[in-house]
JSON list of C-alpha atoms in Angstrom, two decimals:
[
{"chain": "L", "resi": 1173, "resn": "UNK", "atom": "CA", "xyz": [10.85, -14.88, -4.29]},
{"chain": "L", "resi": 1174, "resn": "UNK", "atom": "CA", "xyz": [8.73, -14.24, -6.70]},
{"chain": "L", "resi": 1175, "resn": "UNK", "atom": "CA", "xyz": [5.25, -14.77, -8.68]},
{"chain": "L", "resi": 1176, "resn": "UNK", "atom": "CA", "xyz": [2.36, -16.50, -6.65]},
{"chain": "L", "resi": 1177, "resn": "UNK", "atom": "CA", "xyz": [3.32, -19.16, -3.86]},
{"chain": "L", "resi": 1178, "resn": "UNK", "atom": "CA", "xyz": [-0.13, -21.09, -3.53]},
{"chain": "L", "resi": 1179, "resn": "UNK", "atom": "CA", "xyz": [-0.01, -22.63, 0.18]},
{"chain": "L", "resi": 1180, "resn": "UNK", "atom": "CA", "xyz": [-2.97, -25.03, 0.91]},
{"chain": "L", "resi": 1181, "resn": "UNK", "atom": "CA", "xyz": [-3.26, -25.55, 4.76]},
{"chain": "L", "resi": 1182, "resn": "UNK", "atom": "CA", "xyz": [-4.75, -28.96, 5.27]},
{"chain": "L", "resi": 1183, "resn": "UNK", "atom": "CA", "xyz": [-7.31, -27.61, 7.17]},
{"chain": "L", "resi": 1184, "resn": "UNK", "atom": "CA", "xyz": [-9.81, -26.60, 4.08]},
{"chain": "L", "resi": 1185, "resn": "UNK", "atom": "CA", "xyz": [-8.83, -23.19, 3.64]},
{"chain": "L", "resi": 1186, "resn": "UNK", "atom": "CA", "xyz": [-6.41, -21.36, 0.54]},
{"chain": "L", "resi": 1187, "resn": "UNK", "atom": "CA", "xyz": [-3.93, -19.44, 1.47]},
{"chain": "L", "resi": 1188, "resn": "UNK", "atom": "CA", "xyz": [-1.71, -17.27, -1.23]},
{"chain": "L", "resi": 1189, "resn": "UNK", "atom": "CA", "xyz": [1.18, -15.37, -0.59]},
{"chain": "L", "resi": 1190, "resn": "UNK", "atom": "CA", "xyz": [1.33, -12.41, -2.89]},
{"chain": "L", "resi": 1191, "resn": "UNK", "atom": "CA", "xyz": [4.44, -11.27, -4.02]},
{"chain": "L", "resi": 1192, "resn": "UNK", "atom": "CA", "xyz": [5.70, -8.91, -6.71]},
{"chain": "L", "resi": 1193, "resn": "UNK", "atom": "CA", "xyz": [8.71, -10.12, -8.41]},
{"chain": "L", "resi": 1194, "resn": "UNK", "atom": "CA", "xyz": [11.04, -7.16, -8.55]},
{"chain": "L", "resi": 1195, "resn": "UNK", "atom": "CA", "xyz": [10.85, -6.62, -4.74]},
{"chain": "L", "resi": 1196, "resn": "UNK", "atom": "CA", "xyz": [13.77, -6.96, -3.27]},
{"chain": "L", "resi": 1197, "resn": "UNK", "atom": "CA", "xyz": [15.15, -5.48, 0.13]},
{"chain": "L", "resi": 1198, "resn": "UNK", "atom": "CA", "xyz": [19.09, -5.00, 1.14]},
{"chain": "L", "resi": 1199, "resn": "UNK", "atom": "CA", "xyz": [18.95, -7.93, 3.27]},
{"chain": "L", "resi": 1200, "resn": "UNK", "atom": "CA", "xyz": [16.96, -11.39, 2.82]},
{"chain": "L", "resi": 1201, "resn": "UNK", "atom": "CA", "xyz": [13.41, -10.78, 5.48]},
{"chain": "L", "resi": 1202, "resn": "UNK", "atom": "CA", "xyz": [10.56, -13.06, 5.73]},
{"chain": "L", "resi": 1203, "resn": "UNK", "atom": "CA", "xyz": [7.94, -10.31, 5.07]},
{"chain": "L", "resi": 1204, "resn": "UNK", "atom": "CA", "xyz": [5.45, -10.61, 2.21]},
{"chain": "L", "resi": 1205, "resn": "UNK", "atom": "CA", "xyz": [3.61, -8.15, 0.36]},
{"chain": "L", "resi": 1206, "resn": "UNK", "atom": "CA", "xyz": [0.22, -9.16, 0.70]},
{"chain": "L", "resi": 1207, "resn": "UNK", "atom": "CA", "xyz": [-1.65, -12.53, 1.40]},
{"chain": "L", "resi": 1208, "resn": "UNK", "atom": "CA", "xyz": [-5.28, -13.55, 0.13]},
{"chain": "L", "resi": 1209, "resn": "UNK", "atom": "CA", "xyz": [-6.83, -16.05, 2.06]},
{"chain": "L", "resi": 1210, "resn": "UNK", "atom": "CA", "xyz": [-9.79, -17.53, 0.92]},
{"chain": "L", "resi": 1211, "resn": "UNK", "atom": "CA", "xyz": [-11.45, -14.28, -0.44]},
{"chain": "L", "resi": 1212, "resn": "UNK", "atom": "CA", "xyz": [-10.10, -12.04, 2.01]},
{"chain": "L", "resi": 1213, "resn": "UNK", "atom": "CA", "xyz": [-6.16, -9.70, 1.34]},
{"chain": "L", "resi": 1214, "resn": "UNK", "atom": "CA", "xyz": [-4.06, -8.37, 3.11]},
{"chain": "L", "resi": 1215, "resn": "UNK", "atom": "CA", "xyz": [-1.92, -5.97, 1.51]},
{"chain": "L", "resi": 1216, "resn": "UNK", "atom": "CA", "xyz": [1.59, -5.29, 3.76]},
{"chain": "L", "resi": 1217, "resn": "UNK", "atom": "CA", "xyz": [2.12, -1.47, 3.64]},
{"chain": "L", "resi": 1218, "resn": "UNK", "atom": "CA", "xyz": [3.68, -0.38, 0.69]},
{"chain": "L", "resi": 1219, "resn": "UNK", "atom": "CA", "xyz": [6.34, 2.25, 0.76]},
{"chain": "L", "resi": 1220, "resn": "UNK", "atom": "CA", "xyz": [7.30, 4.86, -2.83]},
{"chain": "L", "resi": 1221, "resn": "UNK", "atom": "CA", "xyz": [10.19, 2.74, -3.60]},
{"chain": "L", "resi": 1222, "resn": "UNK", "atom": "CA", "xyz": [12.19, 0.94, -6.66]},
{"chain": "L", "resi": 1223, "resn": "UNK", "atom": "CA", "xyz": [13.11, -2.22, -7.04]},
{"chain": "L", "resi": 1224, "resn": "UNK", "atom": "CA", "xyz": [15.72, -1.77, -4.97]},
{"chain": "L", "resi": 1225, "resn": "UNK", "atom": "CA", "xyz": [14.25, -0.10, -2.17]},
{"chain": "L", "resi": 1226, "resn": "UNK", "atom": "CA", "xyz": [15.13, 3.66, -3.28]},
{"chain": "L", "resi": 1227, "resn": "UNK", "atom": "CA", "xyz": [12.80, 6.26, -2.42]},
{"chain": "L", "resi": 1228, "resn": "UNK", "atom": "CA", "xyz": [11.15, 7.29, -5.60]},
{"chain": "L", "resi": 1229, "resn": "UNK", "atom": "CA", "xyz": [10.04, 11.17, -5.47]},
{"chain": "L", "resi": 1230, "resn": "UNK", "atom": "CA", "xyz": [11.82, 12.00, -2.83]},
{"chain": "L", "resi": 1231, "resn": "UNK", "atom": "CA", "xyz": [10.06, 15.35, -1.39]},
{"chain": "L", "resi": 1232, "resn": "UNK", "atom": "CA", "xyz": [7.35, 14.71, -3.72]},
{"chain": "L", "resi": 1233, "resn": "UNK", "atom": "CA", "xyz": [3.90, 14.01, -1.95]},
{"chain": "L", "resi": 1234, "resn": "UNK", "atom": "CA", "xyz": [1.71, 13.35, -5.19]},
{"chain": "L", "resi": 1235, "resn": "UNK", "atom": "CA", "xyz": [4.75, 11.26, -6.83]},
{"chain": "L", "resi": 1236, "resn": "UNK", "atom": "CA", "xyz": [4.77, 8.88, -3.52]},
{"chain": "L", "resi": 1237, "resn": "UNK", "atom": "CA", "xyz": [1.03, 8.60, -3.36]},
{"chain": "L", "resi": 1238, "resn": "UNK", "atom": "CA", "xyz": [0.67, 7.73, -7.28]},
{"chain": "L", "resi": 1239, "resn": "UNK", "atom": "CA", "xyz": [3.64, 5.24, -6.94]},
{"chain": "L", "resi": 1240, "resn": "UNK", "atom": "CA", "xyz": [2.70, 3.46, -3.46]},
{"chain": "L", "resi": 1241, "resn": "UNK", "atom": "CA", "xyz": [-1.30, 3.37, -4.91]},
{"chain": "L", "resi": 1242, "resn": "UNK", "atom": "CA", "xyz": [0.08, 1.79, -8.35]},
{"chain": "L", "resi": 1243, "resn": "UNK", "atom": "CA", "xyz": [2.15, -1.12, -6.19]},
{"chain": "L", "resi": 1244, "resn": "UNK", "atom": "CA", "xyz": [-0.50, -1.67, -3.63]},
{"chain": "L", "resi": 1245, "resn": "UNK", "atom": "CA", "xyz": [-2.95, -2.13, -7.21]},
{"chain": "L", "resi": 1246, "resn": "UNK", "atom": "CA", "xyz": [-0.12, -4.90, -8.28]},
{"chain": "L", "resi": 1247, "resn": "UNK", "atom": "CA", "xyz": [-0.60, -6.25, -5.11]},
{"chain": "L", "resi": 1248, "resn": "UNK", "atom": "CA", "xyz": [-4.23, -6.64, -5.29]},
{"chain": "L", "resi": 1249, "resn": "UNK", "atom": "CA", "xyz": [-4.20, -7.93, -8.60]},
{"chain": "L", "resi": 1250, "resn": "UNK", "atom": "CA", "xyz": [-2.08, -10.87, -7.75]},
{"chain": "L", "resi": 1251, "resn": "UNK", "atom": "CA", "xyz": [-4.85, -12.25, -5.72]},
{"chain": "L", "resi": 1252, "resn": "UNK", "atom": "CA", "xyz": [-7.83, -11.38, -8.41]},
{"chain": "L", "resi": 1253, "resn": "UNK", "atom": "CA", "xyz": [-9.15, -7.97, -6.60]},
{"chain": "L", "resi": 1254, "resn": "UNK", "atom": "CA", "xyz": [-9.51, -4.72, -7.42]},
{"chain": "L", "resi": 1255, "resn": "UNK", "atom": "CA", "xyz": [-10.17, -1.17, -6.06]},
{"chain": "L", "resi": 1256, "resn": "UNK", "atom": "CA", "xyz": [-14.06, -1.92, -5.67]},
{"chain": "L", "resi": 1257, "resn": "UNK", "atom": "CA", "xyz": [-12.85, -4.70, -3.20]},
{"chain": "L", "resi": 1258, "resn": "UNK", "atom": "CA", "xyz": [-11.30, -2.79, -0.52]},
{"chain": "L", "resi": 1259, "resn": "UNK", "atom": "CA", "xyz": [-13.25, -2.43, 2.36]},
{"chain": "L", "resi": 1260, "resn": "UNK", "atom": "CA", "xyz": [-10.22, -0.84, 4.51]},
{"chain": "L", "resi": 1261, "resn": "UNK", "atom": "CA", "xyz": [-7.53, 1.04, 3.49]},
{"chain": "L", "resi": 1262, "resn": "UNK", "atom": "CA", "xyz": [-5.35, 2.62, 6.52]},
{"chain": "L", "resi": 1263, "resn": "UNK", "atom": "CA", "xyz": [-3.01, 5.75, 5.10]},
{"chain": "L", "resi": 1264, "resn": "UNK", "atom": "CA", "xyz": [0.47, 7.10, 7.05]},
{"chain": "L", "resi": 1265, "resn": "UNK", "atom": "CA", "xyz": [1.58, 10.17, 6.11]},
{"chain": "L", "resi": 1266, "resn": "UNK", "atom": "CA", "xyz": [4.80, 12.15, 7.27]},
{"chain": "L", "resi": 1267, "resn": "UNK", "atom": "CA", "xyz": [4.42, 16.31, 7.38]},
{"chain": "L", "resi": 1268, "resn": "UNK", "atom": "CA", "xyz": [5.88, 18.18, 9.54]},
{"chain": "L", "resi": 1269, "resn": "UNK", "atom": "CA", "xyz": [4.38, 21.58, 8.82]},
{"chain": "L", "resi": 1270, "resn": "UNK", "atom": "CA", "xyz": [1.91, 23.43, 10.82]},
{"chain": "L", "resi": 1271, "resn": "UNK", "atom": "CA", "xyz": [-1.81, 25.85, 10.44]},
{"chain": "L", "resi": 1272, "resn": "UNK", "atom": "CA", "xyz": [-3.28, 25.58, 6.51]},
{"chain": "L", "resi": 1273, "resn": "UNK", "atom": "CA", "xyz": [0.02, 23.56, 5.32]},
{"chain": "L", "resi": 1274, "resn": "UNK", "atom": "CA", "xyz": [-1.88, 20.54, 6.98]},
{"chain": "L", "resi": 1275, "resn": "UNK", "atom": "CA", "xyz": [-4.85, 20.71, 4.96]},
{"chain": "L", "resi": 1276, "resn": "UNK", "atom": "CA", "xyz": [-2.79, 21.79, 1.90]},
{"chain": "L", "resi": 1277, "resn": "UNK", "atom": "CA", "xyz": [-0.48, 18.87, 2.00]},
{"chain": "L", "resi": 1278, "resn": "UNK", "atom": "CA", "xyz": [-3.40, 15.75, 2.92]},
{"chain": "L", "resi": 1279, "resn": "UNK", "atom": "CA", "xyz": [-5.64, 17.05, -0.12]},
{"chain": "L", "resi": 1280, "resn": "UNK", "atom": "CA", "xyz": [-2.71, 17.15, -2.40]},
{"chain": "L", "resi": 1281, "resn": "UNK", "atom": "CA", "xyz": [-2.58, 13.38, -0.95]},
{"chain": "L", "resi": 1282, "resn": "UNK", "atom": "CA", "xyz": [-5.76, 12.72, -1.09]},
{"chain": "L", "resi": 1283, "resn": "UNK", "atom": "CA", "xyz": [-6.54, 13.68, -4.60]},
{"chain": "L", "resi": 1284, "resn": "UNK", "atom": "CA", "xyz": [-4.18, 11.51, -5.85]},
{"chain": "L", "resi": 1285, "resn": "UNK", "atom": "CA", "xyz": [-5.55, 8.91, -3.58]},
{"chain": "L", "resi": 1286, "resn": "UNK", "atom": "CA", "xyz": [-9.01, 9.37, -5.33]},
{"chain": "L", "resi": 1287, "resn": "UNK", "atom": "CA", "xyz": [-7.81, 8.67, -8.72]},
{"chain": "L", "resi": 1288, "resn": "UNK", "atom": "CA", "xyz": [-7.74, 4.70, -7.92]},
{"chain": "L", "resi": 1289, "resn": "UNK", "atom": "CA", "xyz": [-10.89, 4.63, -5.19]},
{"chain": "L", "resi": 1290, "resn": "UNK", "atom": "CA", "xyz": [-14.74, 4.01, -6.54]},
{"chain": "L", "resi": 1291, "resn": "UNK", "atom": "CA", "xyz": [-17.36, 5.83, -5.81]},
{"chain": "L", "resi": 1292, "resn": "UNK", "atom": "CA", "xyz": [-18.25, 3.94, -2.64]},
{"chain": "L", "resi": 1293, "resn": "UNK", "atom": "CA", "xyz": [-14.74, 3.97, -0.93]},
{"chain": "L", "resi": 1294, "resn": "UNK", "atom": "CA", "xyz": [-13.17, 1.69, 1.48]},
{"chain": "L", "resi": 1295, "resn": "UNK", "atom": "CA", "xyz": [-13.02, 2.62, 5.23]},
{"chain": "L", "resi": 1296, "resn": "UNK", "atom": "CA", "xyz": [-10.30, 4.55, 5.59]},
{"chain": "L", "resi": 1297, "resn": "UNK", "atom": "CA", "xyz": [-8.05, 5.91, 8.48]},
{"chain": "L", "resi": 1298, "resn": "UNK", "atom": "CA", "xyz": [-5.22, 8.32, 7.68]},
{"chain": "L", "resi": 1299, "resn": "UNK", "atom": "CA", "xyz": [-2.36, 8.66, 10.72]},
{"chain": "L", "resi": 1300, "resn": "UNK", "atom": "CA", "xyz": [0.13, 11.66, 10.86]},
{"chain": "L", "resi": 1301, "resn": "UNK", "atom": "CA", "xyz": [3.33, 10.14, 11.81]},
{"chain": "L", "resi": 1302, "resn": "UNK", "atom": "CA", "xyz": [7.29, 11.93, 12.41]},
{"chain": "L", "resi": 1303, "resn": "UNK", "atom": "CA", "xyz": [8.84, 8.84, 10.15]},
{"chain": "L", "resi": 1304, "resn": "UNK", "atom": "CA", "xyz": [8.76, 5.67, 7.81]},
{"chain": "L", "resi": 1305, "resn": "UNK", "atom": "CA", "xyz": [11.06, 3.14, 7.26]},
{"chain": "L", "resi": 1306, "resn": "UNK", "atom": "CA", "xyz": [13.72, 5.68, 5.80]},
{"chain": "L", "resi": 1307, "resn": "UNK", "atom": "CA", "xyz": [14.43, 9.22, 5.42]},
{"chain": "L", "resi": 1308, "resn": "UNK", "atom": "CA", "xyz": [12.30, 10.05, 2.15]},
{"chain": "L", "resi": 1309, "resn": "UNK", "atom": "CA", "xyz": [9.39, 8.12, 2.43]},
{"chain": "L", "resi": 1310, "resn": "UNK", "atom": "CA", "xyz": [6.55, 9.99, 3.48]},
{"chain": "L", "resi": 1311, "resn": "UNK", "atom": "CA", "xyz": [3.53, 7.88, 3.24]},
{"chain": "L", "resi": 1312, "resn": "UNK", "atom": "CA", "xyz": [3.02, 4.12, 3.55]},
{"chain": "L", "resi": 1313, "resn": "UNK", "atom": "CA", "xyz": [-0.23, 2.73, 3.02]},
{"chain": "L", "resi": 1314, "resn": "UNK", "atom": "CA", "xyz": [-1.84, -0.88, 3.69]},
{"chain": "L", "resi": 1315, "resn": "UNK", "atom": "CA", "xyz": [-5.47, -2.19, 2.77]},
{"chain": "L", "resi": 1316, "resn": "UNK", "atom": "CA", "xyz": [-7.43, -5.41, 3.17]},
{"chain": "L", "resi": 1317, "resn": "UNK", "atom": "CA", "xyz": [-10.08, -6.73, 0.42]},
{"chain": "L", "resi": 1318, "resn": "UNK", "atom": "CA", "xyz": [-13.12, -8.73, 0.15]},
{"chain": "L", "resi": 1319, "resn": "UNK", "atom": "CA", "xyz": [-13.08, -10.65, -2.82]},
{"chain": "L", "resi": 1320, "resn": "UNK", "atom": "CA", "xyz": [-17.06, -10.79, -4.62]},
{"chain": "L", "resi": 1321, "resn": "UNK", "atom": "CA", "xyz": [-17.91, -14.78, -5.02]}
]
């Protein structure tokens, strides 16, 4: 699976499945990364991982951000968008620390975060959750675009 799979309905409406051709999971699943329909995507949540599903930065909150915010702007590009499309972007974070460590550990996130958003950012909601996919992952983040006609 990989490239662009262009899937026309029959009933008027485009529908592309996105798909980045080095992903690849330990066992063959159905899931896509993303699909733009008409000028509307939908980005799957995309984890800090290699090609072969390996955490990359393991322990490392800036290293996952940068790496899941690079692959979810892959994603987007595939179906023609860009950061200055997303109207919603939903953020899950793991932490487990308590007090000022919060705060500490979501801006460290968050600046990276604001290295790919405009000026006028998407909706966002950010969820505190005990665990991803995998031990190592700590934030997975998913975000749906308008494309401009």
């Amino acid at each position: 699976m990989s490239g662009i799979l262009d899937i026309h309905t029959g009933d008027g409406s485009d529908r592309q499945r996105l798909m980045n051709a080095t992903w690849d999971w330990h066992m063959p699943t159905p899931f896509s990364q993303g699909w733009r329909i008409g000028n509307l995507v939908f980005t799957g949540g995309q984890l800090s991982a290699d090609e072969n599903g390996n955490v990359v930065g393991e322990g490392d909150i800036e290293t996952q951000t940068r790496n899941v915010f690079t692959s979810l702007t892959q994603v987007l590009a595939e179906a023609g968008a860009t950061w200055d499309d997303v109207v919603k972007l939903n953020t899950y974070y793991c932490f487990e620390g308590t007090g000022p460590e919060v705060q500490e550990y979501w801006e460290k996130m968050t600046r990276v975060r604001m290295e790919f958003l405009p000026e006028e950012g998407p909706a966002g909601t950010g969820v505190r959750v005990s665990g991803l996919m995998y031990d190592g992952f700590l934030i997975e983040v998913e975000a749906i675009a308008v494309l401009r006609q």
